[in-house]
Amino acid sequence: MLPRNTFALGGAASGKSEWAEDLVNSCGLPKTYFATGRIWDDEVQERVNKHQSRRDAGWHTVECPLDLAEPLAKLPAGEIVLIDCATMWLSNHLMEGSDLDAAQAALLAALRDCAAHWVIVSNEVGQGIVPDNAMARQFREAQGRLNIALAAEAETVVQVVVGLPQLLKGELP
């Protein structure tokens, strides 16, 4: 049985997005993809193209680099949304100078109120070295707090390592 909500995290290029896409594809529900990334350069465009090429015509895509609350509120029960990814969403808020605590609180409230199933992908950024600049340290701390909060909200938490899901909480479908 599909969990009501799932949090998938892992390192960069760990296979977390592919795992989450497979989970969503396997459930048989109408599916929406919330794209949080912004295209800053050719490298990011290439990554976006790679992600897009994996999704078939059955996906409805919504670009939402900052506001996830409004589109989450519009989703009906009986559907599923993949939010990819919380890391880019947080980065966008940091670059905009947003109040990160307020943005996180709004996201968590919207996830709690969302009628649809949700899967959210995020990067694990706390296992490396301490960054050498203040903004990177602020981001790492904020991402760690966000990941802890998302894990608390989710029924199922999976860490994807080398493409393999490692169950941390709940049950895999």
Short mmCIF file of C-alpha atoms in Angstrom, two decimals:
data_model
loop_
_atom_site.label_atom_id
_atom_site.label_comp_id
_atom_site.label_asym_id
_atom_site.label_seq_id
_atom_site.Cartn_x
_atom_site.Cartn_y
_atom_site.Cartn_z
CA MET A 1 0.00 0.00 0.00
CA LEU A 2 1.26 3.46 -0.92
CA PRO A 3 2.19 5.67 2.03
CA ARG A 4 0.24 8.93 2.25
CA ASN A 5 3.51 10.83 2.16
CA THR A 6 7.13 9.93 1.55
CA PHE A 7 10.40 11.77 2.07
CA ALA A 8 13.35 10.63 -0.05
CA LEU A 9 16.79 11.99 0.61
CA GLY A 10 20.31 11.24 -0.46
CA GLY A 11 23.51 12.74 -1.71
CA ALA A 12 23.94 14.43 -5.06
CA ALA A 13 23.47 11.97 -7.95
CA SER A 14 22.50 9.19 -5.51
CA GLY A 15 19.46 8.07 -7.50
CA LYS A 16 16.89 9.63 -5.17
CA SER A 17 14.92 11.39 -7.92
CA GLU A 18 14.77 8.26 -10.07
CA TRP A 19 13.64 6.21 -7.08
CA ALA A 20 10.93 8.76 -6.25
CA GLU A 21 9.77 8.89 -9.88
CA ASP A 22 9.52 5.09 -9.96
CA LEU A 23 7.48 5.14 -6.74
CA VAL A 24 5.07 7.71 -8.15
CA ASN A 25 4.83 5.91 -11.50
CA SER A 26 4.03 2.61 -9.80
CA CYS A 27 1.07 3.84 -7.75
CA GLY A 28 -1.40 4.31 -10.62
CA LEU A 29 -2.66 7.71 -9.39
CA PRO A 30 -2.80 10.88 -11.51
CA LYS A 31 0.62 12.44 -11.02
CA THR A 32 1.95 15.97 -10.80
CA TYR A 33 5.57 17.07 -10.73
CA PHE A 34 6.45 20.25 -8.84
CA ALA A 35 9.71 21.52 -10.33
CA THR A 36 11.50 23.80 -7.88
CA GLY A 37 14.72 24.40 -9.79
CA ARG A 38 15.64 27.57 -11.59
CA ILE A 39 17.73 27.42 -14.71
CA TRP A 40 20.81 29.55 -14.07
CA ASP A 41 23.17 28.15 -16.68
CA ASP A 42 23.69 25.46 -19.33
CA GLU A 43 24.68 22.83 -16.76
CA VAL A 44 21.43 23.28 -14.84
CA GLN A 45 19.48 23.23 -18.13
CA GLU A 46 21.13 19.90 -18.97
CA ARG A 47 20.09 18.44 -15.60
CA VAL A 48 16.52 19.69 -16.10
CA ASN A 49 16.44 18.14 -19.58
CA LYS A 50 17.63 14.83 -18.12
CA HIS A 51 14.88 14.88 -15.48
CA GLN A 52 12.24 15.83 -18.06
CA SER A 53 13.28 13.02 -20.40
CA ARG A 54 12.44 10.45 -17.71
CA ARG A 55 8.84 11.64 -17.35
CA ASP A 56 6.19 10.47 -19.78
CA ALA A 57 3.14 12.40 -20.96
CA GLY A 58 1.17 11.21 -17.91
CA TRP A 59 2.89 13.79 -15.73
CA HIS A 60 1.50 17.29 -15.21
CA THR A 61 4.39 19.66 -14.43
CA VAL A 62 4.09 22.83 -12.33
CA GLU A 63 7.02 25.22 -12.04
CA CYS A 64 7.14 26.44 -8.44
CA PRO A 65 10.58 27.65 -7.38
CA LEU A 66 9.30 29.54 -4.30
CA ASP A 67 5.61 29.05 -3.57
CA LEU A 68 4.64 25.46 -2.90
CA ALA A 69 1.69 26.23 -0.61
CA GLU A 70 -0.71 27.48 -3.27
CA PRO A 71 -0.20 24.61 -5.75
CA LEU A 72 -0.28 22.03 -2.91
CA ALA A 73 -3.64 23.41 -1.79
CA LYS A 74 -5.08 22.89 -5.30
CA LEU A 75 -4.32 19.16 -5.45
CA PRO A 76 -7.31 16.89 -4.89
CA ALA A 77 -7.40 13.63 -2.96
CA GLY A 78 -6.70 10.63 -5.14
CA GLU A 79 -3.70 12.23 -6.84
CA ILE A 80 0.02 12.22 -6.07
CA VAL A 81 2.63 14.95 -6.34
CA LEU A 82 6.40 14.63 -6.57
CA ILE A 83 8.23 17.69 -5.29
CA ASP A 84 11.76 17.70 -6.68
CA CYS A 85 13.44 19.08 -4.78
CA ALA A 86 13.40 20.68 -1.34
CA THR A 87 17.07 21.58 -1.71
CA MET A 88 16.50 23.76 -4.76
CA TRP A 89 13.40 25.28 -3.16
CA LEU A 90 15.43 26.22 -0.07
CA SER A 91 18.29 27.55 -2.20
CA ASN A 92 15.84 29.77 -4.07
CA HIS A 93 14.53 31.19 -0.80
CA LEU A 94 18.05 31.79 0.49
CA MET A 95 19.02 33.61 -2.72
CA GLU A 96 15.82 35.73 -2.51
CA GLY A 97 16.62 36.74 1.08
CA SER A 98 13.43 35.11 2.37
CA ASP A 99 12.76 34.43 6.02
CA LEU A 100 13.76 30.75 5.93
CA ASP A 101 11.93 29.84 9.14
CA ALA A 102 8.70 31.36 7.83
CA ALA A 103 9.11 29.68 4.42
CA GLN A 104 9.71 26.32 6.10
CA ALA A 105 6.69 26.75 8.40
CA ALA A 106 4.49 27.59 5.40
CA LEU A 107 5.73 24.54 3.49
CA LEU A 108 5.13 22.20 6.42
CA ALA A 109 1.62 23.56 6.97
CA ALA A 110 0.84 23.16 3.25
CA LEU A 111 2.09 19.56 3.28
CA ARG A 112 -0.07 18.77 6.33
CA ASP A 113 -3.13 20.28 4.63
CA CYS A 114 -2.52 18.74 1.20
CA ALA A 115 -5.31 16.34 0.19
CA ALA A 116 -3.11 14.46 -2.30
CA HIS A 117 -0.37 11.94 -1.59
CA TRP A 118 3.05 13.55 -1.71
CA VAL A 119 6.65 12.53 -2.25
CA ILE A 120 9.37 15.08 -1.62
CA VAL A 121 13.02 14.72 -2.59
CA SER A 122 15.88 16.44 -0.78
CA ASN A 123 19.66 16.35 -0.59
CA GLU A 124 21.52 15.18 2.47
CA VAL A 125 24.12 17.93 2.90
CA GLY A 126 25.34 17.39 6.46
CA GLN A 127 27.81 14.58 5.91
CA GLY A 128 30.58 16.64 4.33
CA ILE A 129 33.04 19.21 5.55
CA VAL A 130 32.08 22.48 7.21
CA PRO A 131 31.69 25.04 4.40
CA ASP A 132 34.20 27.87 4.30
CA ASN A 133 31.73 30.76 3.96
CA ALA A 134 28.81 32.09 5.96
CA MET A 135 26.13 31.68 3.29
CA ALA A 136 27.07 28.04 2.65
CA ARG A 137 27.05 27.34 6.40
CA GLN A 138 23.64 29.04 6.71
CA PHE A 139 22.33 26.89 3.86
CA ARG A 140 23.72 23.67 5.32
CA GLU A 141 22.14 24.38 8.70
CA ALA A 142 18.80 25.38 7.16
CA GLN A 143 18.79 22.29 4.92
CA GLY A 144 19.49 20.06 7.92
CA ARG A 145 16.61 21.61 9.88
CA LEU A 146 14.29 21.32 6.88
CA ASN A 147 15.21 17.67 6.34
CA ILE A 148 14.55 16.87 10.00
CA ALA A 149 11.15 18.57 9.80
CA LEU A 150 10.22 16.83 6.54
CA ALA A 151 11.21 13.46 8.01
CA ALA A 152 8.97 14.15 11.00
CA GLU A 153 6.00 14.90 8.69
CA ALA A 154 6.44 11.89 6.44
CA GLU A 155 5.00 8.44 7.10
CA THR A 156 7.85 6.89 5.12
CA VAL A 157 11.44 8.13 4.97
CA VAL A 158 13.95 6.60 2.58
CA GLN A 159 17.61 7.43 2.13
CA VAL A 160 18.78 6.51 -1.35
CA VAL A 161 22.42 5.46 -1.60
CA VAL A 162 23.88 4.34 -4.95
CA GLY A 163 20.33 3.98 -6.26
CA LEU A 164 19.28 1.68 -3.42
CA PRO A 165 16.51 2.73 -1.02
CA GLN A 166 17.40 2.38 2.64
CA LEU A 167 14.27 2.50 4.77
CA LEU A 168 14.61 4.86 7.74
CA LYS A 169 10.94 5.13 8.80
CA GLY A 170 7.66 3.46 7.88
CA GLU A 171 7.24 0.81 5.21
CA LEU A 172 8.09 0.57 1.55
CA PRO A 173 5.14 -0.19 -0.73
#
